[in-house]
CSV table of C-alpha atoms in Angstrom, one decimal:
chain,number,residue,atom,x,y,z
M,157,UNK,CA,88.7,-5.0,-107.6
M,158,UNK,CA,90.6,-2.5,-105.5
M,159,UNK,CA,89.5,1.2,-105.3
M,160,UNK,CA,92.9,2.2,-105.1
M,161,UNK,CA,95.8,2.5,-107.1
M,162,UNK,CA,99.1,1.1,-106.2
M,163,UNK,CA,101.3,4.1,-106.2
M,164,UNK,CA,98.8,5.5,-103.7
M,165,UNK,CA,98.8,2.6,-101.4
M,166,UNK,CA,102.7,2.8,-101.4
M,167,UNK,CA,103.0,6.6,-100.6
M,168,UNK,CA,100.3,5.7,-97.5
M,169,UNK,CA,102.7,3.0,-96.3
M,170,UNK,CA,105.9,5.1,-96.8
M,171,UNK,CA,104.6,8.1,-95.0
M,172,UNK,CA,103.3,6.1,-92.1
M,173,UNK,CA,106.5,4.4,-91.9
M,174,UNK,CA,108.5,7.3,-91.6
M,175,UNK,CA,106.2,8.9,-89.4
M,176,UNK,CA,106.9,6.1,-86.5
M,177,UNK,CA,108.6,7.3,-83.6
M,178,UNK,CA,111.5,6.5,-84.2
M,179,UNK,CA,111.4,6.2,-88.1
M,180,UNK,CA,111.5,2.7,-89.3
M,181,UNK,CA,113.8,1.4,-92.0
M,182,UNK,CA,112.4,-0.8,-94.9
M,183,UNK,CA,113.9,-3.8,-93.5
M,184,UNK,CA,112.8,-3.2,-90.1
M,185,UNK,CA,109.0,-3.0,-91.7
M,186,UNK,CA,109.6,-6.1,-93.6
M,187,UNK,CA,110.8,-8.1,-90.3
M,188,UNK,CA,107.8,-6.8,-88.5
M,189,UNK,CA,105.5,-7.8,-91.2
M,190,UNK,CA,107.1,-11.1,-91.5
M,191,UNK,CA,108.1,-10.8,-94.7
M,192,UNK,CA,110.9,-13.6,-95.2
M,193,UNK,CA,114.9,-13.2,-97.0
M,194,UNK,CA,114.9,-9.9,-98.7
M,195,UNK,CA,111.9,-8.2,-97.6
M,196,UNK,CA,113.2,-4.8,-97.7
M,197,UNK,CA,113.3,-5.3,-101.5
M,198,UNK,CA,109.5,-6.2,-101.2
M,199,UNK,CA,108.6,-3.1,-99.0
M,200,UNK,CA,110.7,-1.0,-101.6
M,201,UNK,CA,108.9,-2.3,-104.3
M,202,UNK,CA,105.4,-1.5,-102.3
M,203,UNK,CA,106.1,2.0,-101.6
M,204,UNK,CA,107.2,2.9,-105.2
M,205,UNK,CA,104.0,1.8,-106.5
M,206,UNK,CA,105.5,-1.1,-108.2
M,207,UNK,CA,103.2,-4.0,-106.3
M,208,UNK,CA,100.6,-3.4,-103.9
M,209,UNK,CA,100.2,-5.9,-100.9
M,210,UNK,CA,97.5,-8.5,-101.1
M,211,UNK,CA,95.4,-9.1,-98.4
M,212,UNK,CA,97.2,-11.2,-96.3
M,213,UNK,CA,100.6,-8.8,-96.8
M,214,UNK,CA,98.5,-5.7,-96.0
M,215,UNK,CA,97.1,-7.0,-92.8
M,216,UNK,CA,100.7,-7.7,-91.6
M,217,UNK,CA,102.1,-4.3,-92.6
M,218,UNK,CA,99.1,-2.3,-91.3
M,219,UNK,CA,99.4,-4.3,-87.8
M,220,UNK,CA,103.5,-3.6,-87.8
M,221,UNK,CA,102.6,0.2,-88.3
M,222,UNK,CA,99.7,0.0,-85.6
M,223,UNK,CA,96.9,0.7,-87.9
M,224,UNK,CA,94.2,-1.8,-89.5
M,225,UNK,CA,93.9,-2.6,-93.5
M,226,UNK,CA,90.8,-0.6,-93.6
M,227,UNK,CA,92.6,2.5,-92.4
M,228,UNK,CA,95.5,2.1,-95.1
M,229,UNK,CA,92.8,1.4,-97.8
M,230,UNK,CA,90.8,3.9,-96.9
M,231,UNK,CA,93.7,6.4,-96.8
M,232,UNK,CA,95.0,5.2,-100.4
M,233,UNK,CA,91.6,5.4,-101.9
M,234,UNK,CA,91.7,9.2,-100.9
M,235,UNK,CA,95.3,9.4,-102.3
M,236,UNK,CA,94.3,7.7,-105.5
M,237,UNK,CA,91.3,10.2,-106.1
M,238,UNK,CA,93.6,13.2,-105.0
M,239,UNK,CA,96.3,11.8,-107.5
M,240,UNK,CA,93.6,11.6,-110.3
M,241,UNK,CA,92.5,15.2,-110.0
M,242,UNK,CA,96.3,16.5,-110.1
M,243,UNK,CA,96.8,14.7,-113.3
M,244,UNK,CA,93.5,15.7,-114.7
M,245,UNK,CA,94.8,19.0,-114.9
M,246,UNK,CA,95.8,19.0,-118.5
M,247,UNK,CA,98.6,22.0,-119.9
M,248,UNK,CA,97.2,24.6,-121.9
M,249,UNK,CA,100.3,25.0,-124.1
M,250,UNK,CA,100.8,22.2,-126.9
M,251,UNK,CA,104.5,22.6,-125.6
M,252,UNK,CA,103.9,21.6,-122.0
M,253,UNK,CA,101.3,18.9,-123.0
M,254,UNK,CA,104.3,17.3,-125.3
M,255,UNK,CA,106.2,17.6,-122.4
M,256,UNK,CA,103.8,15.6,-120.1
M,257,UNK,CA,102.6,12.8,-122.5
M,258,UNK,CA,106.6,12.3,-123.0
M,259,UNK,CA,107.2,11.9,-119.1
M,260,UNK,CA,104.1,9.9,-118.9
M,261,UNK,CA,105.2,7.6,-121.9
M,262,UNK,CA,108.4,7.1,-120.0
M,263,UNK,CA,107.1,6.5,-116.8
M,264,UNK,CA,105.0,3.7,-118.3
M,265,UNK,CA,107.6,2.0,-120.1
M,266,UNK,CA,109.7,2.2,-116.7
M,267,UNK,CA,107.0,0.9,-114.8
M,268,UNK,CA,106.6,-2.3,-117.3
M,269,UNK,CA,110.1,-2.9,-117.2
M,270,UNK,CA,110.4,-2.9,-113.4
M,271,UNK,CA,107.1,-5.5,-113.4
M,272,UNK,CA,109.2,-7.9,-116.1
M,273,UNK,CA,112.1,-7.7,-113.6
M,274,UNK,CA,110.2,-8.5,-111.0
M,275,UNK,CA,108.2,-11.7,-112.7
M,276,UNK,CA,111.5,-12.9,-114.0
M,277,UNK,CA,113.3,-12.7,-110.7
M,278,UNK,CA,110.3,-14.5,-108.7
M,279,UNK,CA,109.8,-16.8,-111.1
M,280,UNK,CA,113.2,-17.9,-111.1
M,281,UNK,CA,113.2,-18.1,-107.4
M,282,UNK,CA,110.2,-20.3,-107.5
M,283,UNK,CA,111.7,-22.6,-110.3
M,284,UNK,CA,114.8,-23.0,-108.6
M,285,UNK,CA,112.8,-24.0,-105.2
M,286,UNK,CA,110.7,-26.1,-107.0
M,287,UNK,CA,113.0,-28.2,-108.9
M,288,UNK,CA,115.1,-28.6,-105.3
M,289,UNK,CA,111.8,-29.7,-103.6
M,290,UNK,CA,111.3,-32.0,-106.4
M,291,UNK,CA,114.7,-33.8,-106.3
M,292,UNK,CA,115.2,-33.8,-102.8
M,293,UNK,CA,111.5,-34.8,-101.4
M,294,UNK,CA,109.2,-35.6,-104.0
M,295,UNK,CA,111.5,-38.1,-106.3
M,296,UNK,CA,113.1,-39.5,-103.2
M,297,UNK,CA,109.9,-40.1,-101.7
M,298,UNK,CA,108.8,-41.9,-104.8
M,299,UNK,CA,111.8,-44.0,-104.9
M,300,UNK,CA,111.4,-45.0,-101.2
M,301,UNK,CA,107.6,-45.6,-101.9
M,302,UNK,CA,108.2,-48.1,-104.9
M,303,UNK,CA,110.4,-50.2,-102.7
M,304,UNK,CA,107.5,-50.9,-100.6
M,305,UNK,CA,105.3,-53.9,-102.0
M,306,UNK,CA,101.7,-54.7,-101.0
M,307,UNK,CA,101.0,-50.8,-100.5
M,308,UNK,CA,97.2,-51.0,-100.1
M,309,UNK,CA,95.1,-48.7,-102.5
M,310,UNK,CA,94.2,-45.4,-101.0
M,311,UNK,CA,90.6,-44.6,-100.4
M,312,UNK,CA,89.0,-42.1,-103.1
M,313,UNK,CA,87.5,-38.8,-102.4
M,314,UNK,CA,84.0,-38.3,-103.7
M,315,UNK,CA,81.6,-35.3,-104.1
M,316,UNK,CA,79.6,-37.1,-101.5
M,317,UNK,CA,82.4,-37.4,-98.8
M,318,UNK,CA,82.9,-33.7,-99.5
M,319,UNK,CA,79.1,-32.5,-98.6
M,320,UNK,CA,78.7,-35.2,-95.7
M,321,UNK,CA,82.3,-34.4,-94.1
M,322,UNK,CA,81.7,-30.5,-94.9
M,323,UNK,CA,85.6,-30.6,-95.9
M,324,UNK,CA,86.6,-27.7,-98.2
M,325,UNK,CA,87.1,-28.3,-101.7
M,326,UNK,CA,90.9,-27.8,-101.5
M,327,UNK,CA,91.1,-30.8,-99.2
M,328,UNK,CA,89.4,-33.0,-101.5
M,329,UNK,CA,91.1,-31.7,-104.6
M,330,UNK,CA,94.8,-32.5,-102.8
M,331,UNK,CA,93.3,-36.0,-101.6
M,332,UNK,CA,92.6,-36.5,-105.0
M,333,UNK,CA,96.0,-35.6,-106.1
M,334,UNK,CA,97.4,-38.0,-103.4
M,335,UNK,CA,95.5,-40.7,-104.6
M,336,UNK,CA,96.9,-40.3,-108.0
M,337,UNK,CA,100.3,-39.8,-106.9
M,338,UNK,CA,99.7,-43.2,-104.9
M,339,UNK,CA,98.5,-45.0,-108.1
M,340,UNK,CA,101.4,-44.0,-110.0
M,341,UNK,CA,103.8,-45.2,-107.5
M,342,UNK,CA,101.7,-48.7,-107.5
M,343,UNK,CA,101.8,-48.5,-111.1
M,344,UNK,CA,105.5,-47.8,-111.4
M,345,UNK,CA,106.4,-50.6,-108.7
M,346,UNK,CA,104.5,-53.0,-111.0
M,347,UNK,CA,106.7,-52.4,-114.0
M,348,UNK,CA,105.2,-48.9,-115.1
M,349,UNK,CA,107.0,-45.9,-116.6
M,350,UNK,CA,106.0,-43.5,-114.3
M,351,UNK,CA,108.7,-44.2,-111.8
M,352,UNK,CA,112.2,-42.7,-111.4
M,353,UNK,CA,114.1,-45.0,-113.4
M,354,UNK,CA,113.9,-42.7,-116.3
M,355,UNK,CA,115.9,-40.2,-114.1
M,356,UNK,CA,115.6,-36.4,-113.3
M,357,UNK,CA,113.0,-33.7,-114.4
M,358,UNK,CA,111.9,-36.1,-117.3
M,359,UNK,CA,110.7,-38.9,-114.6
M,360,UNK,CA,109.2,-36.2,-113.0
M,361,UNK,CA,107.2,-35.0,-115.7
M,362,UNK,CA,106.2,-38.3,-116.7
M,363,UNK,CA,104.9,-39.2,-112.8
M,364,UNK,CA,103.3,-36.0,-111.9
M,365,UNK,CA,101.3,-36.7,-115.7
M,366,UNK,CA,100.4,-39.8,-114.5
M,367,UNK,CA,99.3,-38.6,-111.3
M,368,UNK,CA,97.4,-35.8,-112.4
M,369,UNK,CA,95.5,-37.5,-115.0
M,370,UNK,CA,95.2,-40.4,-112.9
M,371,UNK,CA,93.6,-38.7,-110.1
M,372,UNK,CA,91.0,-37.4,-112.7
M,373,UNK,CA,90.2,-40.8,-113.6
M,374,UNK,CA,89.8,-42.4,-109.9
M,375,UNK,CA,85.9,-41.7,-110.0
M,376,UNK,CA,86.2,-38.4,-108.5
M,377,UNK,CA,85.2,-35.8,-110.6
M,378,UNK,CA,87.5,-33.4,-110.1
M,379,UNK,CA,86.5,-31.0,-112.4
M,380,UNK,CA,83.0,-30.3,-110.6
M,381,UNK,CA,84.7,-30.4,-107.0
M,382,UNK,CA,84.3,-26.9,-106.5
M,383,UNK,CA,83.4,-25.2,-110.2
M,384,UNK,CA,85.5,-25.1,-113.4
M,385,UNK,CA,86.6,-21.8,-112.9
M,386,UNK,CA,88.1,-22.7,-109.2
M,387,UNK,CA,89.3,-26.1,-110.6
M,388,UNK,CA,91.1,-24.3,-113.4
M,389,UNK,CA,92.7,-21.8,-111.2
M,390,UNK,CA,94.3,-24.7,-109.0
M,391,UNK,CA,94.9,-27.5,-111.8
M,392,UNK,CA,96.0,-25.7,-114.9
M,393,UNK,CA,99.6,-25.6,-115.1
M,394,UNK,CA,101.8,-23.2,-114.1
M,395,UNK,CA,103.1,-20.4,-116.9
M,396,UNK,CA,101.2,-22.1,-119.7
M,397,UNK,CA,100.9,-25.7,-118.8
M,398,UNK,CA,104.1,-27.7,-119.3
M,399,UNK,CA,104.8,-29.3,-115.6
M,400,UNK,CA,102.7,-32.3,-116.1
M,401,UNK,CA,103.6,-32.7,-119.7
M,402,UNK,CA,107.4,-32.7,-118.8
M,403,UNK,CA,107.9,-29.8,-120.4
M,404,UNK,CA,109.9,-26.5,-119.4
M,405,UNK,CA,108.0,-26.3,-116.0
M,406,UNK,CA,108.0,-22.9,-114.3
M,407,UNK,CA,111.4,-21.6,-116.4
M,408,UNK,CA,109.0,-21.5,-119.6
M,409,UNK,CA,106.3,-20.3,-117.5
M,410,UNK,CA,108.2,-17.0,-116.3
M,411,UNK,CA,109.3,-16.1,-119.7
M,412,UNK,CA,105.4,-16.3,-120.7
M,413,UNK,CA,104.6,-14.4,-117.6
M,414,UNK,CA,107.3,-11.6,-118.5
M,415,UNK,CA,106.0,-11.5,-121.7
M,416,UNK,CA,102.4,-10.9,-120.5
M,417,UNK,CA,103.4,-8.0,-117.8
M,418,UNK,CA,105.0,-6.0,-121.0
M,419,UNK,CA,102.1,-6.0,-123.0
M,420,UNK,CA,101.2,-2.1,-122.5
M,421,UNK,CA,104.7,-1.4,-123.3
M,422,UNK,CA,104.3,-3.3,-126.2
M,423,UNK,CA,101.4,-1.3,-127.4
M,424,UNK,CA,103.4,2.1,-127.3
M,425,UNK,CA,105.7,0.7,-129.9
M,426,UNK,CA,103.9,2.4,-132.6
M,427,UNK,CA,103.8,5.6,-131.1
M,428,UNK,CA,107.4,5.8,-130.1
M,429,UNK,CA,108.2,7.5,-133.3
M,430,UNK,CA,106.4,10.8,-132.3
M,431,UNK,CA,107.9,10.3,-128.8
M,432,UNK,CA,111.3,10.9,-130.2
M,433,UNK,CA,110.4,14.1,-132.2
M,434,UNK,CA,111.3,17.3,-130.5
M,435,UNK,CA,108.0,18.9,-132.4
M,436,UNK,CA,105.0,17.7,-133.1
M,437,UNK,CA,101.7,19.3,-134.5
M,438,UNK,CA,98.2,18.8,-132.3
M,439,UNK,CA,96.8,16.0,-134.2
M,440,UNK,CA,100.2,13.9,-133.4
M,441,UNK,CA,100.2,14.9,-129.8
M,442,UNK,CA,96.4,13.7,-129.4
M,443,UNK,CA,97.4,10.4,-131.3
M,444,UNK,CA,99.9,9.8,-128.7
M,445,UNK,CA,98.1,11.0,-125.6
M,446,UNK,CA,95.3,8.6,-126.6
M,447,UNK,CA,97.7,5.8,-126.7
M,448,UNK,CA,99.7,6.6,-123.5
M,449,UNK,CA,96.3,6.7,-121.7
M,450,UNK,CA,95.3,3.3,-123.0
M,451,UNK,CA,98.3,1.8,-122.0
M,452,UNK,CA,98.0,3.6,-118.5
M,453,UNK,CA,94.4,1.8,-118.3
M,454,UNK,CA,96.2,-1.4,-119.4
M,455,UNK,CA,98.4,-1.4,-116.6
M,456,UNK,CA,95.7,-0.2,-114.2
M,457,UNK,CA,93.5,-2.7,-115.0
M,458,UNK,CA,96.1,-5.7,-115.0
M,459,UNK,CA,97.8,-4.0,-111.3
M,460,UNK,CA,95.6,-6.3,-109.2
M,461,UNK,CA,96.0,-9.5,-111.1
M,462,UNK,CA,99.7,-8.6,-111.3
M,463,UNK,CA,99.9,-8.1,-107.0
M,464,UNK,CA,98.1,-11.4,-106.4
M,465,UNK,CA,100.5,-13.3,-108.9
M,466,UNK,CA,103.6,-11.9,-107.3
M,467,UNK,CA,101.8,-12.5,-103.6
M,468,UNK,CA,101.2,-16.4,-104.9
M,469,UNK,CA,104.8,-16.9,-106.6
M,470,UNK,CA,106.5,-15.5,-103.1
M,471,UNK,CA,104.1,-17.7,-101.1
M,472,UNK,CA,104.6,-20.7,-103.2
M,473,UNK,CA,108.4,-20.3,-103.0
M,474,UNK,CA,108.6,-20.3,-99.3
M,475,UNK,CA,106.2,-23.7,-99.4
M,476,UNK,CA,108.7,-25.6,-102.0
M,477,UNK,CA,111.8,-24.1,-99.4
M,478,UNK,CA,110.2,-25.7,-96.2
M,479,UNK,CA,109.7,-29.1,-97.8
M,480,UNK,CA,113.2,-28.7,-99.3
M,481,UNK,CA,114.7,-28.2,-95.8
M,482,UNK,CA,112.3,-29.8,-93.3
M,483,UNK,CA,110.4,-32.4,-95.7
M,484,UNK,CA,113.8,-34.0,-96.8
M,485,UNK,CA,115.2,-34.2,-93.2
M,486,UNK,CA,111.6,-35.8,-92.2
M,487,UNK,CA,112.0,-37.9,-95.1
M,488,UNK,CA,115.4,-38.9,-94.3
M,489,UNK,CA,114.3,-40.2,-91.0
M,490,UNK,CA,111.8,-42.3,-92.2
M,491,UNK,CA,114.3,-43.7,-94.7
M,492,UNK,CA,116.7,-44.6,-91.9
M,493,UNK,CA,113.8,-46.5,-89.8
M,494,UNK,CA,112.7,-48.6,-93.0
M,495,UNK,CA,113.4,-52.4,-92.9
M,496,UNK,CA,115.9,-53.6,-95.2
M,497,UNK,CA,114.7,-54.5,-98.7
M,498,UNK,CA,112.6,-56.5,-100.1
M,499,UNK,CA,110.1,-54.9,-97.8
M,500,UNK,CA,106.5,-55.0,-97.8
M,501,UNK,CA,103.5,-52.8,-96.1
M,502,UNK,CA,103.2,-54.7,-93.2
M,503,UNK,CA,106.6,-54.8,-92.1
M,504,UNK,CA,106.8,-50.8,-91.9
M,505,UNK,CA,104.6,-51.2,-89.0
M,506,UNK,CA,101.9,-48.7,-87.8
M,507,UNK,CA,103.9,-45.4,-87.5
M,508,UNK,CA,106.0,-46.2,-90.8
M,509,UNK,CA,102.7,-46.7,-92.6
M,510,UNK,CA,101.2,-43.6,-91.0
M,511,UNK,CA,104.4,-41.6,-92.1
M,512,UNK,CA,104.0,-43.1,-95.7
M,513,UNK,CA,100.4,-41.8,-96.0
M,514,UNK,CA,101.5,-38.4,-94.7
M,515,UNK,CA,104.3,-38.0,-97.1
M,516,UNK,CA,101.8,-38.9,-99.9
M,517,UNK,CA,99.7,-36.0,-98.3
M,518,UNK,CA,102.9,-33.5,-98.9
M,519,UNK,CA,103.5,-34.7,-102.3
M,520,UNK,CA,99.7,-34.0,-102.9
M,521,UNK,CA,100.3,-30.5,-101.8
M,522,UNK,CA,103.2,-30.0,-103.5
M,523,UNK,CA,101.7,-31.1,-106.9
M,524,UNK,CA,98.6,-28.7,-106.3
M,525,UNK,CA,100.8,-25.8,-105.6
M,526,UNK,CA,102.7,-26.3,-108.7
M,527,UNK,CA,99.6,-26.4,-110.7
M,528,UNK,CA,98.7,-23.3,-109.8
M,529,UNK,CA,97.9,-21.0,-113.1
M,530,UNK,CA,99.2,-17.5,-112.0
M,531,UNK,CA,98.9,-16.2,-115.5
M,532,UNK,CA,95.3,-16.5,-115.7
M,533,UNK,CA,95.1,-13.9,-113.0
M,534,UNK,CA,96.6,-11.4,-115.6
M,535,UNK,CA,93.8,-11.6,-118.3
M,536,UNK,CA,90.7,-12.6,-116.0
M,537,UNK,CA,87.7,-10.8,-115.7
M,538,UNK,CA,86.6,-9.6,-112.3
M,539,UNK,CA,84.2,-12.2,-111.6
M,540,UNK,CA,86.4,-15.0,-112.6
M,541,UNK,CA,89.3,-13.6,-111.0
M,542,UNK,CA,87.7,-13.2,-107.3
M,543,UNK,CA,87.0,-17.1,-107.6
M,544,UNK,CA,90.2,-17.4,-108.8
M,545,UNK,CA,92.0,-15.8,-106.4
M,546,UNK,CA,90.0,-17.3,-103.6
M,547,UNK,CA,90.9,-21.1,-105.0
M,548,UNK,CA,94.2,-20.3,-105.2
M,549,UNK,CA,94.5,-18.5,-101.7
M,550,UNK,CA,92.9,-21.5,-100.3
M,551,UNK,CA,95.3,-24.0,-102.3
M,552,UNK,CA,98.0,-21.9,-100.7
M,553,UNK,CA,96.6,-21.7,-97.2
M,554,UNK,CA,95.8,-25.3,-96.9
M,555,UNK,CA,99.2,-26.7,-98.4
M,556,UNK,CA,101.3,-24.3,-96.2
M,557,UNK,CA,99.1,-25.6,-93.1
M,558,UNK,CA,99.0,-29.4,-93.8
M,559,UNK,CA,102.8,-29.7,-94.8
M,560,UNK,CA,104.3,-27.9,-91.6
M,561,UNK,CA,101.7,-30.1,-89.4
M,562,UNK,CA,103.5,-33.0,-90.8
M,563,UNK,CA,107.0,-32.0,-91.4
């Protein structure tokens, strides 16, 4: 876990930004740190201590400030200790203690409200990008693929293959998902229920369920490819498990996540009565202070999980938007090049067949990204958190790199 607080890192980054000659705006720093559209908002959130940048973002910010990530971390650790010492100096008078506790109570509620707002905004942004990629690329590819008869059954990945080739577990997982998608397409083309005939999100839900669970039954033990915890992190469904079941998808997930990040504020509800009182005795003050400190500890404990969750949502949204823009363009070019229906596998030619396989890989990447369980990051224990963080980062990096190499 990090030894610095989000507040401390934000203060350090802001001071370095303002100390540049000439001083940089948040928008300029965001641009130099390779943030996308609306990057100034992300920098503002970091500097206010609402979000602490993950390793990837921190490295980009440090480079833009002509520093190393280690320098920023060290300064943030020193600032964290300094802030802790300042806040450890408890006022002597009861009146001043009450004022300090009330201030901290309001500060916690405000931070939780901001976390909830950020979570909802980014969850809805991902949902929008995901739905567009689903409708304009994924299901459109499925529709075209179903029109090709005689497509060969793809080779099934195995653990032995992973060990012999040295491929990373993510590559094998995504390959297994692509196999599941291919088999679902073959089943739909043969009259199964997983195709596009049902239309819209319902078809996607049925199709991805068939693809996910079909992949797991191809002979490859997905659950053992990289350990149960890593598999859960990459195959469990986003925000509570509704995508492959045809349920609410990320929209429902965003509501769940918002409720989870608001938990520390809910823990203070019982103490709210005492906060509103202008006068309270020493016993009441001690009780409220204890609950405020517990809520602050809960916030601090979940900070790293929250930061990673936000980073995942941002990166996953970029991947979905890239597929929507570039993937759909490449898919349309392939559609135009296809022979007229009825068409079979041999009529595609070598180039058309290779494109088919590449689109299967992109579809597998989309399914892997859509299936990331970000909600688990908020409650994971340190050891499990590190494993999940590593698996999720690996999935996003591999998916992004693979998709860009194809489309």
